Coordinates of C-alpha atoms in Angstrom, one line a residue:
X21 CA 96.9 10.6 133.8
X22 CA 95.7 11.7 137.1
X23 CA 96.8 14.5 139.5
X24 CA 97.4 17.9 139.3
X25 CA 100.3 17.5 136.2
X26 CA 99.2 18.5 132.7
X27 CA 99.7 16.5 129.4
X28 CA 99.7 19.0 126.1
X29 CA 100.1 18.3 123.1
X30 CA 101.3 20.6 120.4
X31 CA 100.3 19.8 116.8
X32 CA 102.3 21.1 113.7
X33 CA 101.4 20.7 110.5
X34 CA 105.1 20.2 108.4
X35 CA 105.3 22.4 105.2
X36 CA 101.3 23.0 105.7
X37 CA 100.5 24.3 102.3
X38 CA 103.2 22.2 100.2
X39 CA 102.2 19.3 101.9
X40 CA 98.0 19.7 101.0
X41 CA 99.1 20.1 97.3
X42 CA 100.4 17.0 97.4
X43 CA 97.9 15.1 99.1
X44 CA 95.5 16.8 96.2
X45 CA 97.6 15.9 93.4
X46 CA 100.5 14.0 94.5
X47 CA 101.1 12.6 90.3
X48 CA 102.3 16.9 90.4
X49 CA 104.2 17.3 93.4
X50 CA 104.5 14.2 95.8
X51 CA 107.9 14.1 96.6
X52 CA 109.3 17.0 94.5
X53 CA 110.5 20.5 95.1
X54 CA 107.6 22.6 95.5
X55 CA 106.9 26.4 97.3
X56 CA 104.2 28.5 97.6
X57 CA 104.3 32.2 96.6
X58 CA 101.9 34.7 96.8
X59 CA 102.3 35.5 93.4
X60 CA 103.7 33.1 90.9
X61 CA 103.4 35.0 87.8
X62 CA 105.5 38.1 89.5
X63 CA 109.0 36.9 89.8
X64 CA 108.7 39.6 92.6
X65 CA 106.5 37.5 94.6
X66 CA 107.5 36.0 98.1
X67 CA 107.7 32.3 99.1
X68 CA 104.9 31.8 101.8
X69 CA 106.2 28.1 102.5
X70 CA 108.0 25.1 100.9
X71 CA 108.2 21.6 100.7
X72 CA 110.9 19.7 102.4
X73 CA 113.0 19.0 99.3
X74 CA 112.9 22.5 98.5
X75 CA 114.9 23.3 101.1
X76 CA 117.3 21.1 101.0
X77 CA 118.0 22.5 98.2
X78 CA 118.5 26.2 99.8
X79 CA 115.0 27.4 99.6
X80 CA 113.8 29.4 102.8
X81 CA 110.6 31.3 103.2
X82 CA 110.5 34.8 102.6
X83 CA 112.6 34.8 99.5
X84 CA 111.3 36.1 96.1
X85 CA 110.6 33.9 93.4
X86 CA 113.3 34.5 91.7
X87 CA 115.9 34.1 94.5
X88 CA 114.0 30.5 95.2
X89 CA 114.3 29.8 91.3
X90 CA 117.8 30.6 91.4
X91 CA 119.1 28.3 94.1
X92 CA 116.4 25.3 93.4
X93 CA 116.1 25.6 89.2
X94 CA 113.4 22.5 88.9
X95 CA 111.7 24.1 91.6
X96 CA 107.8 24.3 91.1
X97 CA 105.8 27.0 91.7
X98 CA 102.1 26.9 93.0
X99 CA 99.7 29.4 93.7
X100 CA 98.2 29.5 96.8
X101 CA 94.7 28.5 97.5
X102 CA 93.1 29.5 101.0
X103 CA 90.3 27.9 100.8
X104 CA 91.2 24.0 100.2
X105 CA 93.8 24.9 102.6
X106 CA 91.0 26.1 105.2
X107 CA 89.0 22.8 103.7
X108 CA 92.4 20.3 105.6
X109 CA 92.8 23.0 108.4
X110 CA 89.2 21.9 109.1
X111 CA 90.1 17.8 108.6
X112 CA 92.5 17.8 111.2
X113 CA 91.0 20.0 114.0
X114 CA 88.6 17.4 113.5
X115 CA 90.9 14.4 114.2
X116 CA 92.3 16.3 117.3
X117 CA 89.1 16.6 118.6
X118 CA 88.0 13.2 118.9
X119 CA 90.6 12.8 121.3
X120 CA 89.9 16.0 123.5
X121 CA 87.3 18.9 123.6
X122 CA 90.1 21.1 124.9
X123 CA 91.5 22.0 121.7
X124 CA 93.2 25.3 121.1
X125 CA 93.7 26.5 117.4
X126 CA 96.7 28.6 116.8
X127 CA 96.7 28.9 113.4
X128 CA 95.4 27.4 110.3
X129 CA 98.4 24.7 110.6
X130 CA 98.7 23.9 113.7
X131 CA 97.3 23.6 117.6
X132 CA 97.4 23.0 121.3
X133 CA 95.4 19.6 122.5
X134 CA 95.2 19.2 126.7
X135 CA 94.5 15.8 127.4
X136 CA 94.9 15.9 130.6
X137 CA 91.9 14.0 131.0
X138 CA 92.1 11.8 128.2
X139 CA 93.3 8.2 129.5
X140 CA 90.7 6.4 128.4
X141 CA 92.3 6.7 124.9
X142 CA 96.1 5.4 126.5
X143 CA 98.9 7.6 127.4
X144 CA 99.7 11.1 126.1
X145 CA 102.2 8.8 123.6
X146 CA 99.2 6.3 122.7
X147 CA 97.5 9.6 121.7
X148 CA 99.9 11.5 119.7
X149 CA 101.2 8.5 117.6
X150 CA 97.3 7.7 116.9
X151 CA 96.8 11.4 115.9
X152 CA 99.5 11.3 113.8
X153 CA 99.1 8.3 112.1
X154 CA 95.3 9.2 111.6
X155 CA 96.1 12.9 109.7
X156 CA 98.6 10.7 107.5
X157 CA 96.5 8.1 106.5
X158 CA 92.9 10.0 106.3
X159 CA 94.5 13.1 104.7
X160 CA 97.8 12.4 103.5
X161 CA 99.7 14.9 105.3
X162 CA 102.5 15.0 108.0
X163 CA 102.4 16.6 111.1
X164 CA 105.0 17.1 113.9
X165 CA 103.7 16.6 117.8
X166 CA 105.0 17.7 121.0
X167 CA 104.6 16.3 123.9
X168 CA 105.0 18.3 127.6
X169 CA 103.4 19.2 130.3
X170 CA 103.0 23.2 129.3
X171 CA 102.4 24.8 125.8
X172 CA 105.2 26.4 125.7
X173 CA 107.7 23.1 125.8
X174 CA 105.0 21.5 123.7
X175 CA 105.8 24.2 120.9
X176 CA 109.2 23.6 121.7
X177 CA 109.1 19.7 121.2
X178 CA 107.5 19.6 118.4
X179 CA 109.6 21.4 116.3
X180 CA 112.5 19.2 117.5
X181 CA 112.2 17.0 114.9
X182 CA 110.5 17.6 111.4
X183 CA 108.9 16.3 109.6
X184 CA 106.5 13.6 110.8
X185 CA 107.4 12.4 114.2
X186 CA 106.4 12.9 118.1
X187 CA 108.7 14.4 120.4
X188 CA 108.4 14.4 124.2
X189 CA 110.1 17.2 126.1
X190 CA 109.8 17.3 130.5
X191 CA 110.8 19.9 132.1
X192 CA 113.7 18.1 134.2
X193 CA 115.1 17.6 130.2
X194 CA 115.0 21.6 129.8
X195 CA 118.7 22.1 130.9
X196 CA 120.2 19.3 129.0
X197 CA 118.3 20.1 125.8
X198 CA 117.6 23.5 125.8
X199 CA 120.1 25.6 128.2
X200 CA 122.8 25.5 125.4
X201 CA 120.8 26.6 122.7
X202 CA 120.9 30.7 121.7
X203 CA 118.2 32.8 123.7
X204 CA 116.4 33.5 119.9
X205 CA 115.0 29.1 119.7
X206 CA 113.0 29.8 122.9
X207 CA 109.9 30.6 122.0
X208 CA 108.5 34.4 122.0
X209 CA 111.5 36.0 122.0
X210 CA 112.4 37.4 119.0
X211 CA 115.3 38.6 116.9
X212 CA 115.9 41.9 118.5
X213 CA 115.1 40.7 121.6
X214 CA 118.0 38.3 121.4
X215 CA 119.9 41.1 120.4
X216 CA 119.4 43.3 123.1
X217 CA 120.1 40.0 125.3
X218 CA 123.6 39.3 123.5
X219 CA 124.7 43.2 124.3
X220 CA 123.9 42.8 127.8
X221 CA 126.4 39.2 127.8
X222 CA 123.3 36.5 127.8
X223 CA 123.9 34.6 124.7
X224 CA 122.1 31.0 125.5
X225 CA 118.5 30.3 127.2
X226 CA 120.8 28.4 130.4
X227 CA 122.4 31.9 130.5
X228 CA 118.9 33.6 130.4
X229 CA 117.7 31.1 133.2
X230 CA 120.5 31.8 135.3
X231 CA 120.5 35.6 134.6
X232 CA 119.2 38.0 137.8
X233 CA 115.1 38.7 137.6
X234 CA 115.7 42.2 138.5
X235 CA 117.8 43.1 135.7
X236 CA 115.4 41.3 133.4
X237 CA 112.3 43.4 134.3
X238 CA 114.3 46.5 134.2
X239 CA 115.7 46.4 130.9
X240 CA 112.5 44.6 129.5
X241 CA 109.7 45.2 132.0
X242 CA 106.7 41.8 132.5
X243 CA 108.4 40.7 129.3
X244 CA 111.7 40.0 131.3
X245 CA 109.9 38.2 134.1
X246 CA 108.2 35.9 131.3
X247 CA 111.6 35.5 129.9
X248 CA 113.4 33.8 132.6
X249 CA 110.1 31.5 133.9
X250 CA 110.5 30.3 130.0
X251 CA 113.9 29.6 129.8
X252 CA 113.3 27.5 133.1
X253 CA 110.4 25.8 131.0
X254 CA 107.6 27.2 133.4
X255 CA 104.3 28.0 131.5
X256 CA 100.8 28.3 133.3
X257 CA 99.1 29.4 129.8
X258 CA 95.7 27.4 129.5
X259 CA 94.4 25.3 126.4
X260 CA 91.9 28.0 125.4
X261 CA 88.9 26.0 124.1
X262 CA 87.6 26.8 120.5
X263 CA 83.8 26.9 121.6
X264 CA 84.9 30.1 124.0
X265 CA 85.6 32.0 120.7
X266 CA 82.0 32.5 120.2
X267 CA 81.6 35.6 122.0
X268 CA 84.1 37.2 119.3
X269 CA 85.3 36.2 115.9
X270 CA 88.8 36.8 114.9
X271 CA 92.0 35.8 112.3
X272 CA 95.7 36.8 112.7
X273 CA 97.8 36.3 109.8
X274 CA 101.8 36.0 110.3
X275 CA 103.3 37.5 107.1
X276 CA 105.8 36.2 104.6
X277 CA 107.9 39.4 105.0
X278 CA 107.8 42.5 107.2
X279 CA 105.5 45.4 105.9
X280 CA 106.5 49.2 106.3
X281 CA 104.3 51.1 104.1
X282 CA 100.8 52.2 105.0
X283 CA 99.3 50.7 101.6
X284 CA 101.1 46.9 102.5
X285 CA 99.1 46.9 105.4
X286 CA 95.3 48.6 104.2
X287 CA 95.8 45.7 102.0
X288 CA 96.2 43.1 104.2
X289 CA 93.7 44.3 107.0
X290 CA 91.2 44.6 103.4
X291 CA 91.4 40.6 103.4
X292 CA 91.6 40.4 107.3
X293 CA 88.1 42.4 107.4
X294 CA 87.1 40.3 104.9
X295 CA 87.8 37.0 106.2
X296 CA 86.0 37.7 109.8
X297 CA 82.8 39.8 108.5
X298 CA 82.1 36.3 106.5
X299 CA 82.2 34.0 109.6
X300 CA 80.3 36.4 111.5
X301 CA 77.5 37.0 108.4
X302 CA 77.6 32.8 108.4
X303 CA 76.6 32.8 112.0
X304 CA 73.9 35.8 111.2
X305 CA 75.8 37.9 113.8
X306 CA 76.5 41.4 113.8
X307 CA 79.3 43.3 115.5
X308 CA 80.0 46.9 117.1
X309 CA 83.5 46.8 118.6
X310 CA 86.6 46.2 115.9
X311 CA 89.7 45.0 117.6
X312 CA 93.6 44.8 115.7
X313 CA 96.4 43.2 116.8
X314 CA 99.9 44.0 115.4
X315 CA 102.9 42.0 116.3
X316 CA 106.6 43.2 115.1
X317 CA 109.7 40.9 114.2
X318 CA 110.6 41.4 117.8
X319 CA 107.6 39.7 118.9
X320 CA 106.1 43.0 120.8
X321 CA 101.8 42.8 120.3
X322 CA 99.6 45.2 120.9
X323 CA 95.9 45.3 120.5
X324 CA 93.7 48.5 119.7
X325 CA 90.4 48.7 119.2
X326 CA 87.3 51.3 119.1
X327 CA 83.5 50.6 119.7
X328 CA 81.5 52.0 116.8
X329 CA 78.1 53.8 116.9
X330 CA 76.1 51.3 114.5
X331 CA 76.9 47.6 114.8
X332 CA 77.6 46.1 111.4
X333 CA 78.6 42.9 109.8
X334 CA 80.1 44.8 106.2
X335 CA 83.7 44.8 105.6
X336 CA 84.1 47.7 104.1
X337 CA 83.1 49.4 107.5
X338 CA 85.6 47.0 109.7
X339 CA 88.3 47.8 107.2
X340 CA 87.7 51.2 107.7
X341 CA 88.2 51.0 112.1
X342 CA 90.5 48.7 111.4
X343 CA 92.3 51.3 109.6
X344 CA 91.9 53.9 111.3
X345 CA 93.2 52.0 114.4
X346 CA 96.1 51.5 112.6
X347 CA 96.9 54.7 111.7
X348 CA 96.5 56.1 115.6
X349 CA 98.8 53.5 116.9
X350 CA 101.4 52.2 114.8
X351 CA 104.3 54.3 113.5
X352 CA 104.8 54.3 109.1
X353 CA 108.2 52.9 108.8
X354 CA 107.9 50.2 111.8
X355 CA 108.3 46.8 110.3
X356 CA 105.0 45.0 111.0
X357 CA 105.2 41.3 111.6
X358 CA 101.6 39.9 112.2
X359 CA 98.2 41.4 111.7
X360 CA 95.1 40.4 113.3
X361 CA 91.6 41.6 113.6
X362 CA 89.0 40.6 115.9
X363 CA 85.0 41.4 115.9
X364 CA 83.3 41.7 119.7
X365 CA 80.5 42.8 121.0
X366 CA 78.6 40.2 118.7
X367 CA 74.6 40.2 118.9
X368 CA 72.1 38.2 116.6
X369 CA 71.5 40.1 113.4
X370 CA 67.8 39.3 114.1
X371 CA 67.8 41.7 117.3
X372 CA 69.7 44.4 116.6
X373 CA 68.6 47.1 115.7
X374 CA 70.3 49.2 113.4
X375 CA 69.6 53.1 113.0
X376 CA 70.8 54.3 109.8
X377 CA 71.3 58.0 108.4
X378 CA 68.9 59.8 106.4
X379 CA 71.5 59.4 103.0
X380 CA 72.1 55.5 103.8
X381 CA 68.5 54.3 104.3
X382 CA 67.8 53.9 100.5
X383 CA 71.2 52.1 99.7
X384 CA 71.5 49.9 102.6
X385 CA 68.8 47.3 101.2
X386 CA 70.7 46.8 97.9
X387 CA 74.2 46.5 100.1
X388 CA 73.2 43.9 102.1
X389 CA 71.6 42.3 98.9
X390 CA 74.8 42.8 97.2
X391 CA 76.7 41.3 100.3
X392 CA 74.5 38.2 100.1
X393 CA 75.2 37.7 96.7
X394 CA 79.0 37.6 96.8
X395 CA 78.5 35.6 100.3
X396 CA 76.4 32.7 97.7
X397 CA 79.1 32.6 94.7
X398 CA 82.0 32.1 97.5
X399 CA 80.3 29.3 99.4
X400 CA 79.1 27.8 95.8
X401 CA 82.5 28.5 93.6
X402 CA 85.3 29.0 96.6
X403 CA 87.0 31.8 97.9
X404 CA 88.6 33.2 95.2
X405 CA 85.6 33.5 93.0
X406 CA 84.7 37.2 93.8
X407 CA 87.7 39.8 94.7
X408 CA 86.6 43.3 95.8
X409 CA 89.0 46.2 93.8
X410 CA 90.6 47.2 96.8
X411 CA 92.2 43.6 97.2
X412 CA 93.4 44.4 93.8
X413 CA 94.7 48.0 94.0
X414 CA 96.4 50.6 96.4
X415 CA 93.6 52.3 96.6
X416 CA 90.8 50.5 99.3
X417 CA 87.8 53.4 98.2
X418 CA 87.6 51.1 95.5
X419 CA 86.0 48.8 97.6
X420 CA 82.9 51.0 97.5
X421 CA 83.0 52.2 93.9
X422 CA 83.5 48.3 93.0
X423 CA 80.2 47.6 95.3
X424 CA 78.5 50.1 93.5
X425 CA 79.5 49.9 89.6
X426 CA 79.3 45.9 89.7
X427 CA 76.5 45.1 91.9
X428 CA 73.4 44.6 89.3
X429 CA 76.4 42.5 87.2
X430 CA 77.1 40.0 89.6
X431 CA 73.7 39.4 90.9
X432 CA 72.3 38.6 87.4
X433 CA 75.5 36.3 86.8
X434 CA 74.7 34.7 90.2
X435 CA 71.1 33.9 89.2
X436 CA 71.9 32.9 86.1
X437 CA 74.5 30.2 87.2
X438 CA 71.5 29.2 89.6
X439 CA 69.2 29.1 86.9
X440 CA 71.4 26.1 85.5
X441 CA 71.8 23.9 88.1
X442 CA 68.8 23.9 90.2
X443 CA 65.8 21.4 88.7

């Protein structure tokens, strides 16, 4: 593997959440039709993912429980559970990396891999089949690979054939494979996108590829440039490494169903704020610039984001930017696809110094105690074993009554529980 041609690798995992249920407890769903919803008990509640014998029996994501229980009857229900599926997410980065440093995590179910520089372990082949065989074997799961010498044809590959198998895509193969496909299976370009392509007579990706630059760009700006380079199978994109994402913490979530309403998405940017002020307190880092990124069906993103006055490593004041931000930039009624948030301008919590207001002084020492407390009964009883009210209700202030009524409560149940097992 020498010279100046790359070699990436694109891992997915197949039916991510499904399939680390039944790895767990494979006597329950091993081989049976299973879906994830976000909430079981509501037959309102959307399918997040599901197993491969769910849909072959007509189940798709997106669907409410009650559509998935119509079309698949025997079909079991599980409620999801982030944090043994953060527990795997962490297994197979794991396995990737002993075969690369230059690994790029795209979500928590899949990643990039350049190994490029990775002969000594055989050929790009050698190492995908090895990777796979490895995440089935050590953690019971399948995984899809790509092979190619970009990210993009990587993505591409690997979801050529699901699940469980490795798939190598060149460039030269890009015409015979992919020109006669609709512009909407390249991807990054989106449903409406694909519209707006079929009105102006482009209708497959060979049709994109062949289509003039200039009308591209004008009817879609950079984005149209991009475009045609993709449909020719040209990506320059780099394996971004995961030890560069020290100098900001982020997470992105890519949601079941579009939101519209201002309350669907306080909510999720609540649990996005909470997610990323909990690395950053594990690494004893503090933050002062809150970043979002929003992402519609159409696969437009744009990131926001506002430096604040007094660095901080508290939710509740990240949900707060993070709101605001949204508010300022994104239209109610706009169909929001993906959320993100992302926490720069990180500095040891140890040297920064933090002013705070004449009213805040006195509470800020029981906050931060509070914080601690909820940060101990997470790491010791999982995720889900503390839940601030506003990821319960439509109303996020509840996030600071709920810090305030419950605090004394859960610090004496904490040292209680404590109390027990230590000797």
């Amino acid at each position: 593997m020498s010279g100046s041609r790359r070699y990436i690798l694109h891992i997915d995992m197949n039916a991510f959440y499904c399939s680390v249920h039944a790895a767990e407890q494979p006597e329950l769903y091993q081989g049976k039709a299973t879906a994830v919803a976000g909430s079981v008990e509501l037959r309102k509640g959307i399918v997040v993912t599901s197993s491969y014998e769910a849909r072959a029996r007509g189940v798709r994501t997106g669907m409410t429980v009650r559509e998935a229980l119509r079309a698949c009857p025997e079909l079991i229900m599980i409620a999801p559970d982030f944090h043994l599926y953060r527990r795997y997410s962490r297994a197979f980065l794991r396995i990737a990396g002993n075969y690369t440093p230059q690994v790029e995590a795209v979500s928590i179910d899949e990643c990039f891999l350049d190994v490029t520089g990775s002969g000594q372990f055989g050929t790009p082949v050698d190492i995908a089949e090895t990777i796979r065989r490895r995440v089935k074997d050590e953690l019971g799961l399948p995984c899809s690979i790509g092979i190619a010498p970009n990210k993009l044809l990587a993505k591409m590959a690997s979801d050529m054939r699901k699940p469980d198998a490795v798939t190598v895509l060149r460039r030269r193969e890009v015409p015979q494979l992919l020109w006669g496909k609709p512009c909407q299976t390249l991807y990054g370009i989106g449903r409406k996108t694909a519209d707006k392509l079929l009105r102006m007579n482009i209708r497959t990706i060979g049709e994109l590829a062949a289509a003039e630059e200039r009308l591209l760009t004008d009817k879609f700006g950079v984005y149209g440039a991009w475009m045609k380079r993709a449909a020719h199978g040209l990506d320059d994109a780099p394996v971004e490494l995961i030890s560069e994402a020290a100098k900001s913490i982020g997470h992105t979530t890519t949601l079941p169903a579009d939101l519209t309403t201002r309350d669907e998405y306080r909510r999720v940017l609540l649990n996005l704020a909470d997610q990323t002020t909990r690395r950053m307190r594990r690494q004893l880092m503090m933050c002062q610039t809150v970043q979002i990124t929003i992402r519609d069906p159409d696969m437009k993103t744009i990131t926001r984001s506002t430096t604040m006055d007094v660095p901080t490593d508290a939710a509740e004041d990240v949900h707060r930017e993070a709101c605001r931000l949204m508010d300022r930039h994104w239209q109610t009624g706009s169909p929001v696809r993906l959320l993100g948030i992302t926490l720069q301008g990180l500095s040891p919590k140890t040297e920064t110094a933090v002013q705070l207001d004449l009213f805040g002084y006195e509470e800020a020492p029981r906050k931060a105690e509070l914080i601690s407390v909820m940060d101990r009964l997470r790491d010791k009883f999982g995720e889900s074993a503390v839940l601030t009210a506003g990821m319960l209700t439509d109303d996020p202030s509840a996030l600071i009554r709920n810090t305030r009524t419950r605090g004394t409560s859960l610090q004496t149940d904490f040292l209680r529980e404590r109390s027990h097992d230590d000797p």
